[in-house]
XYZ file of C-alpha atoms in Angstrom:
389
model
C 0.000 0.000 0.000
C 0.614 3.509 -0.406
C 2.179 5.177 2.983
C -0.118 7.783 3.605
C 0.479 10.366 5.967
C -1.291 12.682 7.270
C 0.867 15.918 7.160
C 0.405 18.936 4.769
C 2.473 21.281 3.778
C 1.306 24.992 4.400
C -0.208 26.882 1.503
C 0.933 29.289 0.403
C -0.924 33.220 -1.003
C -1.972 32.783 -4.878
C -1.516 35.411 -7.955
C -4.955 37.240 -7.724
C -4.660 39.370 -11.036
C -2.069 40.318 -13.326
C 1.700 38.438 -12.934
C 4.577 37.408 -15.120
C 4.959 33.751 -15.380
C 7.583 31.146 -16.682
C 6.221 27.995 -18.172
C 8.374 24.632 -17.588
C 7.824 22.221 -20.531
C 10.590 19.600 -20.922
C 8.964 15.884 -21.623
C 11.940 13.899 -21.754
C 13.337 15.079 -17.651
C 9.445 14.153 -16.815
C 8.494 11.336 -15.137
C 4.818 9.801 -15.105
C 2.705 6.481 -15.032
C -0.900 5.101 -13.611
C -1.212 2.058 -12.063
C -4.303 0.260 -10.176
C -5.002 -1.301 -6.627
C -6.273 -4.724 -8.693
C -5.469 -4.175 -12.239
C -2.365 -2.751 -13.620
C -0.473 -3.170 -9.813
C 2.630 -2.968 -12.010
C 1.783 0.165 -13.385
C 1.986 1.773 -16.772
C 3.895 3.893 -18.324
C 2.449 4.472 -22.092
C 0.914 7.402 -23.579
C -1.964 8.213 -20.812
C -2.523 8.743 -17.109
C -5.411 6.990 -15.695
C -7.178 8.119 -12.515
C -10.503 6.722 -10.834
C -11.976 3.033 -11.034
C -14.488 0.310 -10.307
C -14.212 -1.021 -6.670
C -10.628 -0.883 -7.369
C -8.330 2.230 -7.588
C -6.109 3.756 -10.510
C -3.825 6.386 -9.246
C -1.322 8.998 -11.473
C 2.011 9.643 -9.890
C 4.078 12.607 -12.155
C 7.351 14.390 -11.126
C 8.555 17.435 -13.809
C 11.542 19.449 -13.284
C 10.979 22.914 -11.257
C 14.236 24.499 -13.166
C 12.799 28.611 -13.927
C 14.392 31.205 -15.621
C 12.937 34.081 -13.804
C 14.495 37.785 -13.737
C 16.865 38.600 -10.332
C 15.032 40.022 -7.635
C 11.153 38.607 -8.125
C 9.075 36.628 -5.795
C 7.598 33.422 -6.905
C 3.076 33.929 -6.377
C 2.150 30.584 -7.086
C 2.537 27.435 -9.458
C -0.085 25.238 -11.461
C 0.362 22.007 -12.930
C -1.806 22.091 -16.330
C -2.685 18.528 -17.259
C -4.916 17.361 -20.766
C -8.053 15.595 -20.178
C -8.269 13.123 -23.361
C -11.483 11.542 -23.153
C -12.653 11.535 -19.644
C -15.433 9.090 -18.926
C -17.704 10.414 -15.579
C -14.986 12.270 -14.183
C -14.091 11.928 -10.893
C -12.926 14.513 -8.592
C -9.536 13.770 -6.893
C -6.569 14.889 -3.739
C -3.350 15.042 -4.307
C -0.378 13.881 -2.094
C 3.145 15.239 -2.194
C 5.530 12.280 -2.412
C 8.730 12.082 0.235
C 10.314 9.133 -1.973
C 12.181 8.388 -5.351
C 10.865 6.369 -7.729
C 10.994 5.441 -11.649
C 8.477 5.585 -14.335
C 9.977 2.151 -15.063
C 10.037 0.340 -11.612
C 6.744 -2.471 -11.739
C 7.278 -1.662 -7.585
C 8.661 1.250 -6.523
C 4.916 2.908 -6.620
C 3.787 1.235 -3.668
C 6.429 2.343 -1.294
C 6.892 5.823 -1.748
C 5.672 7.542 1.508
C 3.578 10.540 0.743
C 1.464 13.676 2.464
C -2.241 14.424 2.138
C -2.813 17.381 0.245
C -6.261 17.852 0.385
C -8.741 17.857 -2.482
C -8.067 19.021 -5.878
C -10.704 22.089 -6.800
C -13.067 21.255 -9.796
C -13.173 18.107 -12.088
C -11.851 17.434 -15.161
C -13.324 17.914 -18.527
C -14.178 15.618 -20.908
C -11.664 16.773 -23.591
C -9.165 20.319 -22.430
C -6.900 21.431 -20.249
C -6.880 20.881 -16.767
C -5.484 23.186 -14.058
C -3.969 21.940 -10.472
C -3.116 24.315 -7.983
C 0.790 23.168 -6.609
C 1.955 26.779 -5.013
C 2.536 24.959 -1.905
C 4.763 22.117 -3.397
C 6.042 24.074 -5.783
C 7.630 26.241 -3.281
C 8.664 23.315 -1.006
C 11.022 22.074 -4.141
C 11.853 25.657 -5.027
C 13.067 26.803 -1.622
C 14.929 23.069 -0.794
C 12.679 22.452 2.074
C 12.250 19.196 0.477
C 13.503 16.979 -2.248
C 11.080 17.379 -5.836
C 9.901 13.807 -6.010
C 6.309 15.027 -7.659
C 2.964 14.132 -6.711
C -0.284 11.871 -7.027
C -3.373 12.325 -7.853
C -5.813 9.689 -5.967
C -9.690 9.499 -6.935
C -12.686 10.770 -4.396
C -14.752 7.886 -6.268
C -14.482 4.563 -7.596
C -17.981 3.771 -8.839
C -16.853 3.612 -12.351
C -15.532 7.310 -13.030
C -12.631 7.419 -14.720
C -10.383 10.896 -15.817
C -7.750 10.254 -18.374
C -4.809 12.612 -19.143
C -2.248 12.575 -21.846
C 1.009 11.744 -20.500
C 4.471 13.201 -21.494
C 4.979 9.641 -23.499
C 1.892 11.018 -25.960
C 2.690 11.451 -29.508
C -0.567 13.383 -30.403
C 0.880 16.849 -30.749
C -0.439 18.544 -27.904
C -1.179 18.196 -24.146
C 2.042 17.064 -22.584
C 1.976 18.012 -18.845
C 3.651 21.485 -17.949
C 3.865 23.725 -15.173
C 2.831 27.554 -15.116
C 4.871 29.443 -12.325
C 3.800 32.787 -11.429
C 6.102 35.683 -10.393
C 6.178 39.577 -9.425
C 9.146 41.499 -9.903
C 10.510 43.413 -6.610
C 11.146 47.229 -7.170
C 13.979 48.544 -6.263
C 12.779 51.756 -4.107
C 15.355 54.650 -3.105
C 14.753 56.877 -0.514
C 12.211 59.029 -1.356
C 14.223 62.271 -0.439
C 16.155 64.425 -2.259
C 19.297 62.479 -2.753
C 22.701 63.165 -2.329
C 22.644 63.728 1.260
C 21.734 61.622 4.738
C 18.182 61.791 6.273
C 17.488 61.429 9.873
C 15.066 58.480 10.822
C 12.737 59.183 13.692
C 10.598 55.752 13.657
C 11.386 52.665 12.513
C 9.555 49.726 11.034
C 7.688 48.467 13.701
C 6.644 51.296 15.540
C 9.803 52.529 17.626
C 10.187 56.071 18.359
C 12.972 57.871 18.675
C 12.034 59.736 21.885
C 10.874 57.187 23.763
C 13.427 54.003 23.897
C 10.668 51.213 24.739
C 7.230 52.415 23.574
C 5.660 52.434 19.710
C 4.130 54.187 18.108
C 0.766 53.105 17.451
C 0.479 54.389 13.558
C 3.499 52.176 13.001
C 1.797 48.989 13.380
C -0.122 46.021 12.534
C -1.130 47.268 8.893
C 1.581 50.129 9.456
C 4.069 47.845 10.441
C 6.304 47.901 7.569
C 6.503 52.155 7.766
C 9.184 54.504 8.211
C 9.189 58.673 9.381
C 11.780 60.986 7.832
C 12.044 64.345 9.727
C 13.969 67.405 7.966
C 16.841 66.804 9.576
C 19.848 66.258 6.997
C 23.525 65.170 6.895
C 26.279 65.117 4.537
C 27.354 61.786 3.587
C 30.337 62.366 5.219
C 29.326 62.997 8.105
C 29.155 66.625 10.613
C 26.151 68.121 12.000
C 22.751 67.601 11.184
C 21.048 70.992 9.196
C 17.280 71.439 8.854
C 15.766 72.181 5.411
C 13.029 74.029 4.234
C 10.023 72.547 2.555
C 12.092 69.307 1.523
C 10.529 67.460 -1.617
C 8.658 64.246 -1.814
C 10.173 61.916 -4.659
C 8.422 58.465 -5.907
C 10.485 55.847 -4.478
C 10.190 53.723 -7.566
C 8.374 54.124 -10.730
C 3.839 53.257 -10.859
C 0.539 54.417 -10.927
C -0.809 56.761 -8.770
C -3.876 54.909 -6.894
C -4.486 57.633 -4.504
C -3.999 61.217 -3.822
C -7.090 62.506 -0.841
C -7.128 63.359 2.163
C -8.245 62.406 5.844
C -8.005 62.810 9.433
C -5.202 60.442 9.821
C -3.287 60.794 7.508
C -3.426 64.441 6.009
C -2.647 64.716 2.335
C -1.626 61.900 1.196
C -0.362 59.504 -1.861
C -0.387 56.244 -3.006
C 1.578 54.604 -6.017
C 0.945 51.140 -7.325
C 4.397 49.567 -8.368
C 3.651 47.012 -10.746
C 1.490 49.521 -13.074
C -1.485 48.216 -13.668
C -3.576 50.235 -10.826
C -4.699 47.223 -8.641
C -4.698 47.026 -5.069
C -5.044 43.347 -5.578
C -1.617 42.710 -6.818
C 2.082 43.911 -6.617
C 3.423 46.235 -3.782
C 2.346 49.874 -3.099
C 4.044 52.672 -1.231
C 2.325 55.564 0.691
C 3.289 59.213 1.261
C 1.843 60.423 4.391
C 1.258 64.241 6.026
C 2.355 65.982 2.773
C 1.671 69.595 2.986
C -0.872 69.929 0.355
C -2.527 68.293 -2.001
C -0.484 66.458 -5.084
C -0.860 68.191 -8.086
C -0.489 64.575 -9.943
C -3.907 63.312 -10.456
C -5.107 59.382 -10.143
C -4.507 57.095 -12.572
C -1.182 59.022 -14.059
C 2.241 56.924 -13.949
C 5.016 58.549 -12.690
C 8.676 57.986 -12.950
C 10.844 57.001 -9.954
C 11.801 60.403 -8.620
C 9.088 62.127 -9.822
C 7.974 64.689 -7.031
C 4.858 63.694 -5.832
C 4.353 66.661 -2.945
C 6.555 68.217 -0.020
C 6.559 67.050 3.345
C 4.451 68.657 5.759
C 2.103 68.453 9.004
C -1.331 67.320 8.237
C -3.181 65.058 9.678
C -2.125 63.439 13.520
C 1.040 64.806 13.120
C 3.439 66.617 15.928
C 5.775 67.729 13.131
C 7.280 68.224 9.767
C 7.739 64.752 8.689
C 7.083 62.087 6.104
C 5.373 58.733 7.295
C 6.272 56.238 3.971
C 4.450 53.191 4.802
C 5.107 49.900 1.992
C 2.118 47.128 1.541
C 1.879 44.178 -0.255
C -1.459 43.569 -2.224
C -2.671 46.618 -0.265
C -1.581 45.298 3.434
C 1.361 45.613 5.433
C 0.761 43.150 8.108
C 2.719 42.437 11.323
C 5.406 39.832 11.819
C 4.839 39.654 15.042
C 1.534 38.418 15.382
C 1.965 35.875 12.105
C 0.935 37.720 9.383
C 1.739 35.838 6.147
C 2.929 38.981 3.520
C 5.606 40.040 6.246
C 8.109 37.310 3.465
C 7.139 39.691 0.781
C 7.530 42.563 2.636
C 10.753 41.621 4.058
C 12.326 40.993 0.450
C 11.989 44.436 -0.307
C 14.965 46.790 -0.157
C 15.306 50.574 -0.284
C 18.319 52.002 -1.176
C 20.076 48.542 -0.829
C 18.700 47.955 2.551
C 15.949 45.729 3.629
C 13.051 47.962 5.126
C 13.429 46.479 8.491
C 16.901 46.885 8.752
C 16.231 50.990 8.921
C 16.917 51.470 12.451
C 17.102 53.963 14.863
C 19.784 54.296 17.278
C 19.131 56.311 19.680
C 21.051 58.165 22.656
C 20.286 60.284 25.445
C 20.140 64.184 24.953
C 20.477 65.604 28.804
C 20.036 69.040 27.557
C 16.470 68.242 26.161
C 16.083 65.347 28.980
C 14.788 62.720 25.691
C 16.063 60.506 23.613
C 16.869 61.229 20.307
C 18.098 59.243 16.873
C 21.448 59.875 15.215
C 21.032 57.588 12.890
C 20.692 59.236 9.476
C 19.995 57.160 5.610
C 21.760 58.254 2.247
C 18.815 58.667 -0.356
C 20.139 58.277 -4.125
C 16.936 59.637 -5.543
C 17.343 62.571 -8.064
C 14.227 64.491 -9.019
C 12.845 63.041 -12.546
C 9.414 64.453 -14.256
């Protein structure tokens, strides 16, 4: 018998809208055959993948190669395993299970003693004649990453009262419907600070929530969907160092290039923007950046794409505000989620990088003014952004 166990691997978040993808297609590294719990115990290997059956059960095992040619610097959404239905009698719905074992497409044996996980159930059922779609994201990414060795899957039936799908198998000769897999991606931008550049900006709160003038408490606009957010005051410093000067009126630059999404106003936040960075305007995809407490309205309307270091507004006081300062706040498919409390986008969040550092690795520093009786940051970022209309 199969070894069945009763783990799963964790899913992980889908593509919702528009991605790039990378389609792996390579029929002779592929590995596939059917084989029965009565008939065909042996197995076969030909030109088609059985799965369902008639008191007894036919089961498909497959393993293809997860080799991508992606750009640097992306994030891998998702993965789908597209299969051709060739015939399909009654179709049956089915589960998957990830396999922990090696095996061959010629072994008569090896089938039966791979040990594999539960899956769960595979959504929708075949059709008759067409293409198929399976959802592997999670196992995908358990090959991808190393977590575990790519030994493929199998698809088991949910009935054996004579239902019966049939795929074409990587063996078929027809033209058409080989197996391949469909792996989704979005690119990571590459933000700079969105300062003018040049010069060294002082940090007052860092991702997280931690305030520069009190050492232990947050504060509370920097978290849970604020959590990945950082405040600039006007406070600047040569790159080489000296003391810190104060400008006037500093300029808001687009960290990287998008779509403007939003440009309002409310209690919170002031004036404020909000540029989509994969261009095509969604919320529901790609990563965002917000420009908080500007000190008036943008003059760049919704909808218009703007260049990375395009200005976007100045930096003002609007809004819950004690200050001059800009609150830039970065989301994922429109959230930035906490770490702390298990929040699932914190990965994609944490890839990103501004100005060659990771978000979370802006930190404060802080020490203790006794003049003023506070603590106060010294730490200070290089921005590299140069104005661009």
């Amino acid at each position: 018998m199969l070894a069945f166990g009763l783990m799963s691997l964790i899913p992980v978040q889908n593509g919702l809208a528009v991605e790039e993808s990378f389609t792996i297609y390579n029929p002779t590294l592929t590995q596939d055959k059917w084989f029965g719990t009565y008939y065909y115990r042996d197995g076969r290997n030909n030109d088609v993948l059985k799965v369902g059956g008639w008191g007894d059960g036919y089961y498909t095992i497959i393993q293809m190669p997860i080799s991508v040619t992606v750009p640097p610097r992306v994030i891998i959404t998702g993965a789908k395993l597209y299969l051709y239905s060739y015939g399909s009698q009654r179709p049956t719905t089915m589960k998957k299970y990830f396999v922990r074992d090696p095996w061959s497409e010629n072994s008569t044996t090896d089938h039966w003693s791979v040990r594999v996980w539960d899956q769960g159930p595979i959504a929708g059922t075949p059709p008759q004649n067409g293409e198929f779609e399976i959802d592997i994201s999670a196992e995908f990414s358990a090959w991808y990453t190393g977590q575990y060795p790519n030994y493929g899957i199998v698809l088991v039936p949910e009935n054996t009262d004579n239902r019966f799908n049939t795929f074409l198998s990587s063996e078929n000769n027809r033209g058409f419907g080989k197996p391949r897999i469909v792996v989704t991606y979005e690119r990571l931008p590459e933000f700079k600070l969105p300062l003018p550049g040049g010069i060294a900006w002082r940090l007052t709160v860092e991702a997280g929530g931690k305030q520069f003038d009190v050492e232990t408490a947050k504060d509370e606009y920097h978290e849970d969907e604020k959590f990945y957010s950082l405040d600039f005051n006007r406070e600047w410093v040569n790159l080489s160092g000296g003391s810190f000067s104060v400008m006037t009126d500093p300029p808001i630059y687009a960290a990287a290039s998008g779509v403007i999404v939003s440009n309002a106003y409310s209690s919170a936040n002031g004036w404020y923007v909000m540029i989509d960075h994969d261009n095509d305007g969604k919320l529901t995809t790609g990563f965002q950046t917000k420009y908080i407490h500007l000190q008036e309205a943008s003059t760049i309307a919704v909808g218009n794409y703007v260049n990375q270091g395009r200005k976007i507004g100045i930096m003002g006081n609007t809004g819950i505000s004690l200050g001059d300062h800009l609150h830039m706040s970065f989301y994922y498919r429109n959230k930035g989620g906490n770490p702390i409390e298990g929040y699932d986008g914190s990965p994609y969040l944490n890839a990103l990088r501004m100005e060659g550092k990771s978000i979370k690795s802006y930190k404060l520093g802080t020490t203790w003014n006794s003049s003023l009786q506070r603590w106060t940051p010294y730490m200070a970022y290089p921005s590299s952004n140069t104005i661009n209309n």
